[in-house]
Amino acid sequence: MRYVRIDNPLRLGKRVGHTSAATIETLRRPFTLRRLRNVLCSVLLIAAGIIASGLVVSSHAIAQDGSASGEDDASGWVTGAFPCFTPRPTPCPGRCSQLAGIAQNFDNVVPPALPPDWLATNALGPPPLWVTSNSGAETPPNAAFVDDPGVVSDKRLDSLHFPISGTGVQLLFEHNFNLEASDVDPNVGFDGGVLEISFDGGNTFQDILAVGGSFSLGGYNRTISTDRGSPIAGRQAWSGNSGGFICTIVTLPFLPPGGRFRWRMASDNSGSGEGWRVDTVVITLCEPVPCQPPTPPPRPTPAPRPNPP
């Protein structure tokens, strides 16, 4: 259908005959309603694209006090739905940085697919790889999941290349693990999971503790045995049974452009376990912004001088 722009209703009335004001209003109404409908459809399509990506990068999604905002529907975040989240104690310092955030809850994909730019690989061992699963998630419907087989394996889940970078990094995520561990020594694990980070876009990875990171909650709980062939033998790791989802909070001094995190599960040549689930992942950091010049103080208004007598 071709729309006609009505510049002058009186001119239109002269062209079509004695057109009344009611007729002109009738002609105006369909144009207005359809135009409004087209605008709403465009907005919904854009929002659907954002939600389908499962990824949000927005400084506005993080409040000034560091708490998550429940008003941004596109973020997939609902206040109170992620008990692991805690407000940052202090905002970003100075005028040249602002608080930014990124979140992934694995809920906007169809299992077993992973979100865009997330990568699953098996360096050792048989399939399956890390996948998304709609069974046992902390924030339904989905969580990332990997099994714990009874053979030597090294199964890796690499996050997307982060499109934001900055200082004062805080990583929060929920996870649930049941991995083979010693029944005799509560400090020894046989199969385990570790968190690693890459500063070169995913070419090399190091343990999160080896690059200056630290756990403020939910850190490693065991050390992997060195006598059963585990690819992470001798390292601190999560092992045993977490008894459900737990919160892990990691602080890092810096996140480079294109950095990646890796959740790595390794098993040995003895028994097996149920596996490892990772759910909602949230990162907040202080990203640099152009410095704004300080606002000069207002100039005092001079007092009026009295008129001479």
Coordinates of C-alpha atoms in Angstrom, one line a residue:
M1 CA 0.0 0.0 0.0
R2 CA 1.3 3.4 -0.9
Y3 CA 0.9 6.2 1.7
V4 CA 0.2 9.8 0.6
R5 CA 1.6 12.6 2.8
I6 CA -1.0 15.1 3.7
D7 CA 0.6 18.5 3.7
N8 CA -2.5 20.7 3.6
P9 CA -6.0 19.2 4.3
L10 CA -7.7 22.1 2.5
R11 CA -5.8 21.5 -0.7
L12 CA -6.6 17.8 -0.5
G13 CA -10.3 18.7 -0.1
K14 CA -10.2 20.8 -3.2
R15 CA -8.7 17.9 -5.2
V16 CA -11.2 15.3 -4.2
G17 CA -14.2 17.4 -4.0
H18 CA -16.1 18.6 -0.9
T19 CA -14.3 16.5 1.6
S20 CA -15.5 17.0 5.2
A21 CA -13.2 17.3 8.3
A22 CA -14.5 13.9 9.4
T23 CA -13.4 12.3 6.1
I24 CA -9.9 13.9 6.4
E25 CA -9.7 12.6 10.0
T26 CA -10.6 9.1 8.7
L27 CA -7.7 9.3 6.2
R28 CA -5.3 10.5 8.9
R29 CA -6.1 7.7 11.4
P30 CA -5.0 4.6 9.4
F31 CA -1.7 6.3 8.5
T32 CA -1.0 7.1 12.2
L33 CA -1.9 3.7 13.6
R34 CA 0.0 1.8 10.9
R35 CA 3.0 4.0 11.4
L36 CA 2.9 3.4 15.1
R37 CA 2.6 -0.3 14.5
N38 CA 5.6 -0.3 12.2
V39 CA 7.7 1.5 14.8
L40 CA 6.7 -0.9 17.6
C41 CA 7.5 -3.9 15.3
S42 CA 11.0 -2.5 14.6
V43 CA 11.6 -2.0 18.3
L44 CA 10.5 -5.5 19.2
L45 CA 12.8 -7.0 16.4
I46 CA 15.8 -5.1 17.7
A47 CA 15.0 -6.2 21.3
A48 CA 14.6 -9.8 20.2
G49 CA 18.0 -9.7 18.5
I50 CA 19.6 -8.5 21.6
I51 CA 17.9 -11.2 23.7
A52 CA 18.8 -13.9 21.3
S53 CA 22.5 -13.1 21.5
G54 CA 22.4 -13.7 25.3
L55 CA 25.0 -11.0 25.7
V56 CA 24.7 -7.6 27.2
V57 CA 27.4 -5.0 27.4
S58 CA 26.1 -1.9 29.0
S59 CA 27.3 0.7 31.5
H60 CA 23.6 1.5 32.2
A61 CA 23.0 -2.0 33.4
I62 CA 25.1 -1.3 36.5
A63 CA 23.9 1.3 39.0
Q64 CA 26.2 3.9 40.5
D65 CA 26.6 1.8 43.7
G66 CA 27.6 -1.3 41.6
S67 CA 24.3 -3.1 42.0
A68 CA 22.5 -4.8 39.1
S69 CA 19.5 -3.0 37.6
G70 CA 16.3 -4.9 37.2
E71 CA 14.9 -2.4 34.8
D72 CA 16.9 -3.5 31.7
D73 CA 14.9 -6.3 30.1
A74 CA 17.4 -6.9 27.4
S75 CA 20.1 -7.9 29.9
G76 CA 18.1 -11.0 31.0
W77 CA 18.8 -9.8 34.6
V78 CA 16.0 -9.8 37.2
T79 CA 16.9 -8.3 40.6
G80 CA 17.0 -11.1 43.2
A81 CA 17.3 -13.9 40.6
F82 CA 21.0 -14.2 41.0
P83 CA 21.8 -14.6 44.7
C84 CA 25.5 -14.6 44.0
F85 CA 25.5 -11.0 43.1
T86 CA 26.8 -8.5 45.7
P87 CA 27.1 -4.7 45.1
R88 CA 30.6 -3.4 44.6
P89 CA 31.9 -1.7 47.7
T90 CA 33.0 1.4 46.0
P91 CA 32.3 3.0 42.6
C92 CA 35.0 3.6 40.0
P93 CA 37.4 6.3 41.1
G94 CA 38.0 9.5 39.4
R95 CA 36.4 11.2 36.4
C96 CA 38.1 9.0 33.7
S97 CA 36.3 5.7 34.3
Q98 CA 32.8 4.3 34.6
L99 CA 31.3 1.1 35.9
A100 CA 30.5 -1.4 33.0
G101 CA 29.1 -4.9 33.1
I102 CA 28.5 -8.0 31.0
A103 CA 26.3 -11.0 31.8
Q104 CA 25.6 -14.4 30.4
N105 CA 23.0 -16.8 31.7
F106 CA 23.0 -19.4 28.9
D107 CA 19.2 -19.1 28.7
N108 CA 18.8 -17.6 25.2
V109 CA 20.1 -20.6 23.2
V110 CA 18.5 -24.0 22.5
P111 CA 20.5 -26.8 24.1
P112 CA 23.0 -28.2 23.5
A113 CA 24.2 -25.0 21.6
L114 CA 26.5 -22.6 23.3
P115 CA 26.1 -18.8 23.1
P116 CA 27.9 -17.0 20.3
D117 CA 31.7 -17.0 20.5
W118 CA 31.8 -19.4 23.4
L119 CA 34.0 -22.4 22.6
A120 CA 34.0 -26.0 23.9
T121 CA 37.0 -28.3 23.2
N122 CA 38.3 -31.6 24.5
A123 CA 42.1 -31.5 24.6
L124 CA 42.0 -35.1 25.9
G125 CA 39.3 -37.8 26.3
P126 CA 36.1 -38.8 24.5
P127 CA 32.9 -36.7 23.9
P128 CA 30.8 -35.1 25.0
L129 CA 32.1 -31.6 25.2
W130 CA 30.7 -28.7 27.3
V131 CA 27.1 -28.1 26.2
T132 CA 24.1 -26.2 27.5
S133 CA 21.6 -28.3 29.3
N134 CA 18.0 -27.5 30.4
S135 CA 18.3 -29.9 33.4
G136 CA 19.5 -28.8 36.8
A137 CA 20.0 -25.1 36.1
E138 CA 20.1 -22.6 39.0
T139 CA 18.4 -20.0 36.9
P140 CA 16.2 -22.0 34.5
P141 CA 16.0 -23.0 31.9
N142 CA 19.7 -23.5 30.9
A143 CA 23.2 -23.9 32.4
A144 CA 26.5 -25.0 30.9
F145 CA 27.3 -28.6 31.7
V146 CA 30.1 -31.1 31.3
D147 CA 30.4 -34.8 32.4
D148 CA 33.0 -36.4 34.6
P149 CA 34.1 -39.6 32.8
G150 CA 36.1 -42.6 34.3
V151 CA 39.0 -42.0 31.9
V152 CA 41.6 -39.3 31.5
S153 CA 40.1 -36.2 30.0
D154 CA 40.7 -32.4 29.7
K155 CA 37.4 -30.6 28.8
R156 CA 37.5 -26.9 28.3
L157 CA 34.8 -24.1 28.1
D158 CA 36.2 -20.8 26.8
S159 CA 34.1 -17.7 27.2
L160 CA 33.6 -15.1 24.4
H161 CA 36.3 -12.6 23.7
F162 CA 35.3 -9.8 26.0
P163 CA 34.4 -6.6 24.2
I164 CA 35.1 -4.5 27.3
S165 CA 38.3 -4.0 29.2
G166 CA 39.4 -2.1 32.3
T167 CA 40.6 -2.3 35.9
G168 CA 39.0 -3.4 39.2
V169 CA 37.5 -6.6 37.6
Q170 CA 35.0 -8.6 39.6
L171 CA 33.8 -12.0 38.2
L172 CA 30.8 -13.7 39.7
F173 CA 29.3 -17.0 38.7
E174 CA 27.2 -19.9 40.2
H175 CA 28.3 -23.5 39.8
N176 CA 27.4 -27.0 41.0
F177 CA 30.0 -29.8 40.9
N178 CA 30.1 -33.5 41.8
L179 CA 33.6 -34.6 40.8
E180 CA 35.5 -37.7 42.0
A181 CA 37.5 -37.0 45.2
S182 CA 39.0 -38.8 48.1
D183 CA 36.7 -40.2 50.7
V184 CA 39.6 -40.4 53.2
D185 CA 41.3 -37.0 52.9
P186 CA 39.0 -34.0 52.5
N187 CA 41.8 -32.0 51.0
V188 CA 42.5 -34.4 48.0
G189 CA 40.6 -34.5 44.7
F190 CA 41.0 -36.9 41.8
D191 CA 38.8 -35.2 39.2
G192 CA 38.5 -31.4 39.4
G193 CA 37.7 -28.1 37.8
V194 CA 39.8 -24.9 37.6
L195 CA 39.3 -21.3 36.3
E196 CA 41.8 -19.9 33.9
I197 CA 42.2 -16.7 32.0
S198 CA 43.9 -15.6 28.7
F199 CA 45.5 -12.2 28.2
D200 CA 46.3 -12.9 24.5
G201 CA 42.9 -13.6 23.0
G202 CA 42.7 -17.2 23.8
N203 CA 46.1 -18.5 22.7
T204 CA 47.5 -19.3 26.1
F205 CA 45.8 -19.6 29.5
Q206 CA 47.0 -19.4 33.1
D207 CA 45.3 -20.2 36.4
I208 CA 43.3 -17.3 37.8
L209 CA 45.5 -17.3 40.9
A210 CA 48.8 -17.2 38.9
V211 CA 47.9 -13.9 37.3
G212 CA 47.1 -12.0 40.5
G213 CA 43.5 -13.0 40.9
S214 CA 42.0 -13.9 44.2
F215 CA 38.8 -15.6 45.5
S216 CA 36.7 -13.6 47.9
L217 CA 34.0 -16.3 48.0
G218 CA 33.7 -19.9 46.8
G219 CA 37.4 -20.6 46.0
Y220 CA 39.2 -23.9 45.3
N221 CA 38.6 -26.5 48.0
R222 CA 41.0 -29.4 47.2
T223 CA 44.3 -30.3 45.6
I224 CA 44.3 -32.8 42.7
S225 CA 46.2 -36.0 43.3
T226 CA 49.5 -36.5 41.4
D227 CA 49.4 -40.3 41.1
R228 CA 46.4 -41.0 38.8
G229 CA 47.3 -39.2 35.5
S230 CA 45.2 -36.1 35.8
P231 CA 46.1 -33.3 33.4
I232 CA 45.9 -30.8 36.3
A233 CA 47.7 -33.0 38.9
G234 CA 49.1 -31.0 41.8
R235 CA 46.9 -28.0 41.2
Q236 CA 44.3 -26.4 43.5
A237 CA 40.8 -27.1 42.1
W238 CA 37.1 -27.5 42.8
S239 CA 36.5 -31.2 43.6
G240 CA 34.2 -33.4 45.5
N241 CA 30.5 -32.6 45.9
S242 CA 29.5 -28.9 46.3
G243 CA 26.1 -30.0 47.6
G244 CA 24.2 -27.8 45.1
F245 CA 25.0 -24.4 43.5
I246 CA 27.5 -22.2 45.2
C247 CA 28.7 -18.7 44.5
T248 CA 32.2 -17.9 43.4
I249 CA 33.5 -14.3 43.4
V250 CA 36.9 -13.5 41.8
T251 CA 38.7 -10.2 41.8
L252 CA 41.3 -9.3 39.2
P253 CA 43.5 -6.2 38.8
F254 CA 42.9 -5.9 35.0
L255 CA 41.0 -7.4 32.1
P256 CA 42.6 -6.8 28.7
P257 CA 40.7 -6.2 25.4
G258 CA 39.7 -9.6 23.9
G259 CA 40.5 -11.5 27.2
R260 CA 38.8 -14.9 27.8
F261 CA 38.0 -17.0 30.8
R262 CA 38.1 -20.8 30.7
W263 CA 36.3 -23.3 32.9
R264 CA 38.4 -26.5 32.7
M265 CA 37.4 -29.9 33.9
A266 CA 40.0 -32.7 34.1
S267 CA 39.6 -36.3 35.1
D268 CA 42.0 -39.1 35.8
N269 CA 42.1 -42.8 35.0
S270 CA 40.1 -44.0 38.0
G271 CA 36.5 -43.4 39.0
S272 CA 33.9 -40.9 37.7
G273 CA 31.5 -38.3 38.9
E274 CA 28.3 -36.6 37.8
G275 CA 29.9 -33.5 36.3
W276 CA 30.0 -29.8 36.6
R277 CA 27.4 -27.1 35.9
V278 CA 28.1 -23.4 35.5
D279 CA 25.2 -20.9 35.4
T280 CA 24.8 -17.1 35.3
V281 CA 28.2 -15.3 34.8
V282 CA 28.5 -11.6 35.6
I283 CA 31.6 -9.4 35.2
T284 CA 31.8 -5.8 36.4
L285 CA 34.8 -3.5 35.8
C286 CA 35.8 0.1 35.5
E287 CA 36.3 0.9 31.9
P288 CA 38.2 4.1 30.8
V289 CA 36.2 7.0 29.4
P290 CA 37.3 10.4 28.0
C291 CA 38.1 12.7 30.9
Q292 CA 35.8 15.6 31.3
P293 CA 37.3 18.9 32.3
P294 CA 36.4 19.9 35.9
T295 CA 33.5 22.3 36.2
P296 CA 34.8 25.7 37.1
P297 CA 33.3 27.2 40.3
P298 CA 30.7 29.9 39.8
R299 CA 32.0 33.4 39.8
P300 CA 30.8 35.4 42.7
T301 CA 28.3 38.2 41.9
P302 CA 29.8 41.6 42.8
A303 CA 27.9 43.5 45.4
P304 CA 26.1 46.6 43.9
R305 CA 27.9 49.9 44.6
P306 CA 25.9 52.6 46.3
N307 CA 25.1 55.7 44.4
P308 CA 27.1 58.7 45.5
P309 CA 25.1 61.4 47.3

